[in-house]
Amino acid sequence: MLGNFTYYNPTKLYFGGGSVASLRDELPKYGPNIVLVYGGGSIKTNGIYDQVAAILKDCGKNVAEISGVMPNPTLPKVLEGVEICRRHQADFLLAVGGGSVCDYTKAVAASVHCEEDPWQKYFVRFEEPACPVVPLGCVLTMVGTGSEMNAGSVITNPDTKEKVGKVFENEDVMPKFSILDPNYTLTLPRYQMVSGIYDIFNHICEQYFCGADDNTSDYLSEGLMRSVIHSSRIAVKNPQDYEARSNLMWTATWALNTLVECGKTGDWMVHMLGQAVGGVTNATHGMTLAAVSQAYYHHVLPYGLPKFKRFAEAVWGIDPTGKSDEEVALAGLDAMKAWMEEIGVVMHLTELGVDESMLDQIADLTFHMDGGYKALKRDEILAIFRESL
Ligand code: NZQ
Ligand code: ZN
């Protein structure tokens, strides 16, 4: 561990079947005016809404709602939610949904008492709140983003097609608590489940493929990756397997609550490529990552060869006997590709509605990061998108 870091995570987790009952312990800690935030209606059909609403009623809360939070939540929706919270004089925001609902609730929480333009302040200038943040909690229904235990909020501006992730430093933006009941994820459509699985895996990759020191975080990452691979194989065969789905839920949280980035720079370039694709196409987050990953990792492999070799051996069990370092590393990426195809992620951008004519715009919208093995230039970004078509 050659890097310095601060690690602190204030989110309390309640994990397991029936853990929604813990709302009865948490909600009384906050004032009476609650805003319940949810998405397009899945919680109404699978019964989660009724369970949460009953507890809110029992706790005597005065509840307003923000419904219809879309996947890849937008700035106009954030502004609409801010108005609802102001009118209701919200004491607490309860997000019930996936990463989109959770991210959205953080953006609203930081904007309710903000007198400036929240888009400019948080998502363009990347500033911190100068106002009180409305406290929030989360009941998670979709696994992947880690939003339940981090300070990230990804919002899309439909006018400019920018999809921007702000990672708040102010811990008040993080959920005070998150309820993680794996049963709540069992109604996810397969496409969303698989997308979430790849999102988990890639979060770990982003923090693993950087640095050259001997770092405990990398050993933790290898264990988490092996767990994702193992449980994903079970989950795609039988999505109702509680044990596999619970492991995926727990792994997702640890994949992106800053633990495995301790002492590391973080790469995050696959996410920048994927987010640019998402901003233009509104495609499902994890699938945008999957579509560009193989081209990206092949491109940076020569600059981080020892780590890619280690990845092949430690995560995919590649036998290095008789092989050059590069052959071992490439065999690791081949094994990863075979797994991606096995679980059924999107392997080509064309499947997400991207064509050659859109690549310049997507490349222009891509943020450039420099924490990985190679800081990409625009022509390299364009080449990776082209190879991913
Ligand atoms: O809106 P509803 O009707 O609820 O349907 C949702 C949505 O259509 C559905 N769904 C969720 N739980 C369900 C369910 N359907 C049936 N049963 C359930 N139990 O799934 C669809 C996708 O949900 P969404 O919340 O959009 O997915 P996800 O959790 O992948 O979140 C994606 C968003 O998170 C951002 C992404 O960019 C994207 O905007 N990210 C947030 C991060 C963070 N906070 O750190 C990091 C990630 O890298 C990511 O960028
Ligand atoms: Zn992600």
mmCIF file of C-alpha atoms and ligand atoms in Angstrom, residues 144-145 199-200 202-203 256 268 271 285-286 289, ligand 2:
data_model
loop_
_atom_site.group_PDB
_atom_site.id
_atom_site.type_symbol
_atom_site.label_atom_id
_atom_site.label_comp_id
_atom_site.label_asym_id
_atom_site.label_seq_id
_atom_site.Cartn_x
_atom_site.Cartn_y
_atom_site.Cartn_z
ATOM 1 C CA GLY A 144 -25.085 -3.207 -9.603
ATOM 2 C CA THR A 145 -24.238 0.431 -9.076
ATOM 3 C CA ASP A 199 -21.545 -3.281 -13.771
ATOM 4 C CA ILE A 200 -20.316 -4.895 -10.526
ATOM 5 C CA ASN A 202 -16.401 -3.541 -14.135
ATOM 6 C CA HIS A 203 -16.427 -1.412 -10.986
ATOM 7 C CA LEU A 256 -18.161 0.454 -5.139
ATOM 8 C CA TRP A 268 -12.656 4.639 -14.600
ATOM 9 C CA HIS A 271 -17.155 4.160 -17.302
ATOM 10 C CA HIS A 285 -25.599 1.445 -18.001
ATOM 11 C CA GLY A 286 -23.969 -1.955 -17.511
ATOM 12 C CA LEU A 289 -19.686 -0.774 -20.240
HETATM 13 ZN ZN ZN B 2 -21.079 1.363 -13.225
#
